[in-house]
Coordinates of C-alpha atoms and ligand atoms in Angstrom, one line a residue:
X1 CA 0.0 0.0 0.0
X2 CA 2.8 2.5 0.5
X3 CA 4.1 2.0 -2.7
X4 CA 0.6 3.0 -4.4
X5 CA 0.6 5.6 -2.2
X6 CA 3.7 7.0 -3.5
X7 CA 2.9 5.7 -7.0
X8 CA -0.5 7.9 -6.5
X9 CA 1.0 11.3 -5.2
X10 CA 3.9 11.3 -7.5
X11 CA 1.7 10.5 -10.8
X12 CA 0.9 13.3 -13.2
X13 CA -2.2 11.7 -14.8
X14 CA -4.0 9.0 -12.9
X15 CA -7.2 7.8 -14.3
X16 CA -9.7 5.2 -12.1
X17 CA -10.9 2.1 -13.8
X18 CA -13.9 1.3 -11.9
X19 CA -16.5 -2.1 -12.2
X20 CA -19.4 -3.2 -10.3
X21 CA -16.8 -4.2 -7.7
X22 CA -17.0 -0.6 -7.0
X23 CA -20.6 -0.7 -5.7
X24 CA -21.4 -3.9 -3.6
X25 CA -20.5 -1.6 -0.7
X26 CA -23.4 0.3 -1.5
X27 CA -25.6 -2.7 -1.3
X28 CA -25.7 -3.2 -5.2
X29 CA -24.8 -6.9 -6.7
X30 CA -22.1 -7.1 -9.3
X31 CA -22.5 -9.6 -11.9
X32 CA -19.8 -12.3 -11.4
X33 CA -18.6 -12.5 -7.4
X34 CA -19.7 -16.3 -6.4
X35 CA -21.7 -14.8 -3.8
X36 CA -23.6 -12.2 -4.9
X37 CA -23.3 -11.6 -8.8
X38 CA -26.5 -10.9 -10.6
X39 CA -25.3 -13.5 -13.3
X40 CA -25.4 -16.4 -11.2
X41 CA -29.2 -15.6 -10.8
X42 CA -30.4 -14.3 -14.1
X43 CA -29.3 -15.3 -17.4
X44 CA -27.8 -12.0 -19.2
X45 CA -28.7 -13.7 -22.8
X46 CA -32.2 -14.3 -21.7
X47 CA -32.3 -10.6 -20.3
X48 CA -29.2 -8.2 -21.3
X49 CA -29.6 -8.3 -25.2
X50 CA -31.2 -6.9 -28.0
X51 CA -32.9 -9.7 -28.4
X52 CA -34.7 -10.4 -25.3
X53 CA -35.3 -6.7 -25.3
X54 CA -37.4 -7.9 -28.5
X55 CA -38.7 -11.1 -27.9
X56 CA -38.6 -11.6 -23.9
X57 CA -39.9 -7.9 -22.8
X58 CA -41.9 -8.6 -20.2
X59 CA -39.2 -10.0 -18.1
X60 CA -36.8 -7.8 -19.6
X61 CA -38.7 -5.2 -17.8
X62 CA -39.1 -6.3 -14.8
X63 CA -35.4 -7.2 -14.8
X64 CA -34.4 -3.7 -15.4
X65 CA -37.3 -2.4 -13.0
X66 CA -36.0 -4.2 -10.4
X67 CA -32.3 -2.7 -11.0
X68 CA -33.7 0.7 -11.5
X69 CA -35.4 0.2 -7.9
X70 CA -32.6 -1.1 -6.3
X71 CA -30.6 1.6 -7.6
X72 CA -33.1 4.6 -6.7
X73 CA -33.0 2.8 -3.0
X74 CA -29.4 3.0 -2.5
X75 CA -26.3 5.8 -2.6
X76 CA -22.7 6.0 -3.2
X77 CA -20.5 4.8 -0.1
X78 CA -17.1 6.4 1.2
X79 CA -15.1 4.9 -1.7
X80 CA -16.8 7.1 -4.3
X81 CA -16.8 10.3 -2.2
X82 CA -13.1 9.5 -1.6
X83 CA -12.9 9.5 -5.6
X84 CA -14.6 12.7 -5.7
X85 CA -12.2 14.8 -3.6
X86 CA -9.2 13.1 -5.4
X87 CA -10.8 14.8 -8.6
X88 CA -11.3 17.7 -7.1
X89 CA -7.9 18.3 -5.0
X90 CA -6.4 17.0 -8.4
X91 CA -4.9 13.8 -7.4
X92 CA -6.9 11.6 -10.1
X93 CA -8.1 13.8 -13.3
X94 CA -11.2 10.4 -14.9
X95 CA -12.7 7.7 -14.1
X96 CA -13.6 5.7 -16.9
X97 CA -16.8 2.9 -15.6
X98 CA -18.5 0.2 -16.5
X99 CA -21.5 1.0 -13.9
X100 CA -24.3 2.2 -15.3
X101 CA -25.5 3.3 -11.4
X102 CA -24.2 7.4 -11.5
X103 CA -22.6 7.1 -8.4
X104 CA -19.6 8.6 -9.4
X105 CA -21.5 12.1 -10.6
X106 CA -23.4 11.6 -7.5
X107 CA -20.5 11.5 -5.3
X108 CA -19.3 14.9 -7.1
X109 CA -16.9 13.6 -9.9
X110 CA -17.3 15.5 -13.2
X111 CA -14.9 14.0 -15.4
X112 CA -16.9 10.4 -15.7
X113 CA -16.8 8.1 -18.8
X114 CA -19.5 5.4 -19.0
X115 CA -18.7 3.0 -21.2
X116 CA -22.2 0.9 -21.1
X117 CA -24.3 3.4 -21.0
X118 CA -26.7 4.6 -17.8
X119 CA -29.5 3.3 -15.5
X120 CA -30.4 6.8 -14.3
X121 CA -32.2 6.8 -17.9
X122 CA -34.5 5.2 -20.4
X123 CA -34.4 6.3 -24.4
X124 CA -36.4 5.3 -27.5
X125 CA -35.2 2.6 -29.4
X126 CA -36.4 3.9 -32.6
X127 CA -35.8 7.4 -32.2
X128 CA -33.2 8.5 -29.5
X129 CA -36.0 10.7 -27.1
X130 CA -34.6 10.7 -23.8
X131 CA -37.4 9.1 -21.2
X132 CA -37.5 9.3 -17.4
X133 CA -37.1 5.6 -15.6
X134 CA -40.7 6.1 -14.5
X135 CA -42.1 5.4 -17.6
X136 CA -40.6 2.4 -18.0
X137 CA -40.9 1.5 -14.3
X138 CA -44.8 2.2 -15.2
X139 CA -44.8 -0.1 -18.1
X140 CA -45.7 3.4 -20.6
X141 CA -43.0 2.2 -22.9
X142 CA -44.6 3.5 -26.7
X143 CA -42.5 6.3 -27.8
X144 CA -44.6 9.1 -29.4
X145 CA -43.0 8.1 -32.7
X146 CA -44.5 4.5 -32.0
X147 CA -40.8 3.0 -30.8
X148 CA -39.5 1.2 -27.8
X149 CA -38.6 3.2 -24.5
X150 CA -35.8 0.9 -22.8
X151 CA -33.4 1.9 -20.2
X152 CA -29.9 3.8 -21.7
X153 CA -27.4 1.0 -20.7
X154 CA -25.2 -0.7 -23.4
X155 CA -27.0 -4.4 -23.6
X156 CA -24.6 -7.2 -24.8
X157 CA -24.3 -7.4 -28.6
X158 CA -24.5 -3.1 -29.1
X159 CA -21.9 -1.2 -29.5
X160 CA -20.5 1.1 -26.5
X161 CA -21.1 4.7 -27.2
X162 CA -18.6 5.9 -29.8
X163 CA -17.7 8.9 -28.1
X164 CA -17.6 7.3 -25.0
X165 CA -15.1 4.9 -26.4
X166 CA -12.9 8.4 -28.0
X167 CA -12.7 9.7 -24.2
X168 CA -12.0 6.6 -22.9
X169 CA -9.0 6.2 -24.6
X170 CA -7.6 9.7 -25.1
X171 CA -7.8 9.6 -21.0
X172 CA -6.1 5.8 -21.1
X173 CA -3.1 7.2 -23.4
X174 CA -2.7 10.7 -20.8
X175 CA -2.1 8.3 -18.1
X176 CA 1.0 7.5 -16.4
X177 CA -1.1 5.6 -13.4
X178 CA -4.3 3.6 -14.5
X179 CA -6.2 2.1 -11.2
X180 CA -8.7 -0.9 -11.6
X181 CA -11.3 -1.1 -9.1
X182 CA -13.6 -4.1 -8.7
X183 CA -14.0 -5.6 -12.3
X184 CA -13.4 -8.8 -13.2
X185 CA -11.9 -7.5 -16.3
X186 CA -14.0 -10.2 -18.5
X187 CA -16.1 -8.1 -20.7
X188 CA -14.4 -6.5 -24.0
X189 CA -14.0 -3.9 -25.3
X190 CA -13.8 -2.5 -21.6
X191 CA -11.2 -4.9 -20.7
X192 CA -9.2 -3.3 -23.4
X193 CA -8.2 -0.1 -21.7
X194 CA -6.3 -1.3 -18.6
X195 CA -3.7 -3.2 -21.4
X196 CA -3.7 -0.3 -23.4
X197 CA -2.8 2.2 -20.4
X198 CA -0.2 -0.6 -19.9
X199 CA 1.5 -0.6 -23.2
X200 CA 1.5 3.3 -23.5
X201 CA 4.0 2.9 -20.1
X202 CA 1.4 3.5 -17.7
X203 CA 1.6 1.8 -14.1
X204 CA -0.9 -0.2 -13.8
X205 CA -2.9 -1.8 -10.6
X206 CA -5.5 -3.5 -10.0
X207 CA -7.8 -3.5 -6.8
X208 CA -10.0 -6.4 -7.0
X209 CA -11.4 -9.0 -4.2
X210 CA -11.1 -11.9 -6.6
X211 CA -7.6 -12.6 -9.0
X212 CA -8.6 -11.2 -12.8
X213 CA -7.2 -12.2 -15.9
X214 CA -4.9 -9.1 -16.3
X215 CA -3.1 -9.4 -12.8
X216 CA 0.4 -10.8 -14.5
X217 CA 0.5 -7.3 -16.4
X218 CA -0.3 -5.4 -13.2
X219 CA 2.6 -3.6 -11.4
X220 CA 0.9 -3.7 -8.3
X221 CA -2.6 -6.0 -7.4
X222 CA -4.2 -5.8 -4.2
X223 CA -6.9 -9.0 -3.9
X224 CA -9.2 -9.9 -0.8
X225 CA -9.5 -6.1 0.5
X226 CA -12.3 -3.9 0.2
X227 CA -12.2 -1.3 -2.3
X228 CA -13.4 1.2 0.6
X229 CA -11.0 0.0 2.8
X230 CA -8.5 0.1 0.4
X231 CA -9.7 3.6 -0.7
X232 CA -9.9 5.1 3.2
X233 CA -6.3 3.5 3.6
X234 CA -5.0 5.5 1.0
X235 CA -6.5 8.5 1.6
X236 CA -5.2 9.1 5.0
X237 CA -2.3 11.8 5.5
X238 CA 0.1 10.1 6.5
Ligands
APR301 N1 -14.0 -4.8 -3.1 C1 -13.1 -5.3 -4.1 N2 -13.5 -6.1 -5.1 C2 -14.9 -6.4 -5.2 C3 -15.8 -5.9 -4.2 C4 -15.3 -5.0 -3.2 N3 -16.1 -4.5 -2.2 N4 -17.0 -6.4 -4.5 C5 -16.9 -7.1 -5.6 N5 -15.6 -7.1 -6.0 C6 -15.0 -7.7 -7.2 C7 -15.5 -9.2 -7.5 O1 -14.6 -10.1 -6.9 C8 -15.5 -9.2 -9.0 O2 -14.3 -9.9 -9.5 O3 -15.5 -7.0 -8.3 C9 -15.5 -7.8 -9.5 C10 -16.7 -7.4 -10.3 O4 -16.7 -8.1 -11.5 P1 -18.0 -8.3 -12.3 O5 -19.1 -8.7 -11.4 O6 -17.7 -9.1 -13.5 O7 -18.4 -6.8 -12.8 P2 -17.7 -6.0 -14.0 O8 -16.3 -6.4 -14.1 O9 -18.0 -4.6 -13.7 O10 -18.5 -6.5 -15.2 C11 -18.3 -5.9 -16.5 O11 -20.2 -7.1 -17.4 O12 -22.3 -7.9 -17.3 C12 -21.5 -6.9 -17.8 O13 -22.3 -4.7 -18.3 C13 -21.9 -5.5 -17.2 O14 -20.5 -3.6 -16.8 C14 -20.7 -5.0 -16.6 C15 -19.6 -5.8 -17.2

C-alpha cells in the first residue's frame, strides 16, 4: 500500500478504472462474485440483449425495473466520495466505468466516462428521445414516434457509445497511473483499456477482491480487500 501511495502522489495523470466491484458496498450486486453476482441468478442472454429486449420484454422489464429500484433505494459509499475529492484536489483527473449506477457524478466527480451506458435513464429505441425511468418502471414504454422506450445502458451485442469509447481512450493514453477497481476484467472492449494504459508505459494496478485475468501485467494487485478500505487506507495523510 505505501508504494501505491507513493505511485498515487507522484503520478501526473491517474485515471480510475472502476466495475461493479466498486458498488457492492453500497448494497448493489455485481455480476460475477460467487456470492452475490446478478449472473449467477439471471441469465444475461435471456435478459441483457437486444434480443430479449425484443422477444422476452416482459421479463426484460421487470429485470431492469428491479435494478432501477434497487438503484433509486441506494447511494454512493465512502469509496466514491473519496474519488470525488481526489478529482477535485487534483490527485486523479477520470474515471472511466462500466457501472451504469451514477454514483460517481453523485458523489461529485465530473470527469466520468460510462462506457455501457446509464440506468439513471430510459431512451427510445427507434428514435433516441430521452425518457424518465418512470415510464418504463410504469410499463408506458410506446414512444410518441411509435418505438420502444428501454433503459440507456449498453446491452450485450450493441456497440459502446462511440464517443464514449474516443474519451475513454484519449484519457487511457494521458495516463502515467491507470487504477482498476472491482471488475473482473471479462467483458471487451472494456477490458481493453487497462492493457492499453499498460503498453502506452502507464503503471498499472489492480484492486479487486477476486484474481482477474490481467493481474500478470499489473505492477501492483491488491486481492481480498475492500475497495473502501483500500480507498480510506490511501486517503489518509500520513
Ligand atoms: N472490493 C473489491 N472487489 C470487489 C468488491 C469489493 N467490495 N465487490 C466485488 N468485487 C470484485 C469481485 O470479486 C469481481 O471480481 O469486483 C469484481 C466485479 O466483477 P463483475 O461482477 O464481473 O463486474 P464488472 O467487471 O463490472 O462486469 C463488467 O459485465 O455484465 C456486464 O455490463 C456488465 O458492466 C458489466 C460488465
Amino acid at each position: 500500500m505505501d508504494n501505491l501511495k507513493k505511485l498515487l502522489h507522484e503520478s501526473n495523470y491517474t485515471v480510475i478504472f472502476t466495475g461493479a466491484g466498486m458498488s457492492t458496498e453500497s448494497n448493489l450486486p455485481d455480476f460475477r462474485s460467487a456470492s452475490i453476482g446478478l449472473w449467477n441468478k439471471f441469465d444475461p442472454s435471456k435478459l441483457a440483449t437486444i434480443d430479449a429486449m425484443k422477444n422476452n420484454r416482459e421479463e426484460f422489464r421487470e429485470f431492469y425495473t428491479m435494478r432501477m429500484k434497487a438503484i433509486q433505494n441506494t447511494k454512493p459509499h465512502i469509496g466514491h466520495h473519496i474519488l470525488a475529492t481526489w478529482e477535485k484536489n487534483g490527485l486523479i483527473k477520470s474515471i472511466i466505468t462500466q457501472n451504469v449506477d451514477g454514483f460517481h457524478q453523485q458523489a461529485g466527480n465530473k470527469k466520468v466516462v460510462e462506457l455501457h451506458g446509464t440506468l439513471r435513464h430510459c431512451h427510445c429505441h427507434l428514435c433516441g428521445k430521452i425518457y424518465c425511468n418512470e415510464r418504463f418502471i410504469n410499463n408506458e414504454t410506446k414512444c410518441k414516434c411509435g418505438g420502444f422506450i428501454r433503459p440507456s445502458v449498453v446491452l450485450f451485442g450493441e456497440n459502446l457509445p462511440e464517443e464514449a469509447l474516443e474519451m475513454a481512450e484519449k484519457e487511457t493514453k494521458k495516463s502515467d497511473l491507470f487504477i482498476v477497481l472491482g471488475s473482473s476484467l471479462q467483458v471487451s472492449p472494456a477490458n481493453y483499456f487497462p492493457s492499453i494504459a499498460k503498453r502506452n508505459g502507464a503503471r498499472l494496478v489492480i484492486v479487486n477482491m477476486e484474481p482477474t485475468p490481467l493481474d500478470d501485467q499489473a505492477d501492483i494487485v491488491i486481492h481480498h480487500r475492500k475497495i473502501g478500505d483500500v480507498l480510506k487506507e490511501l486517503n489518509q495523510r500520513n
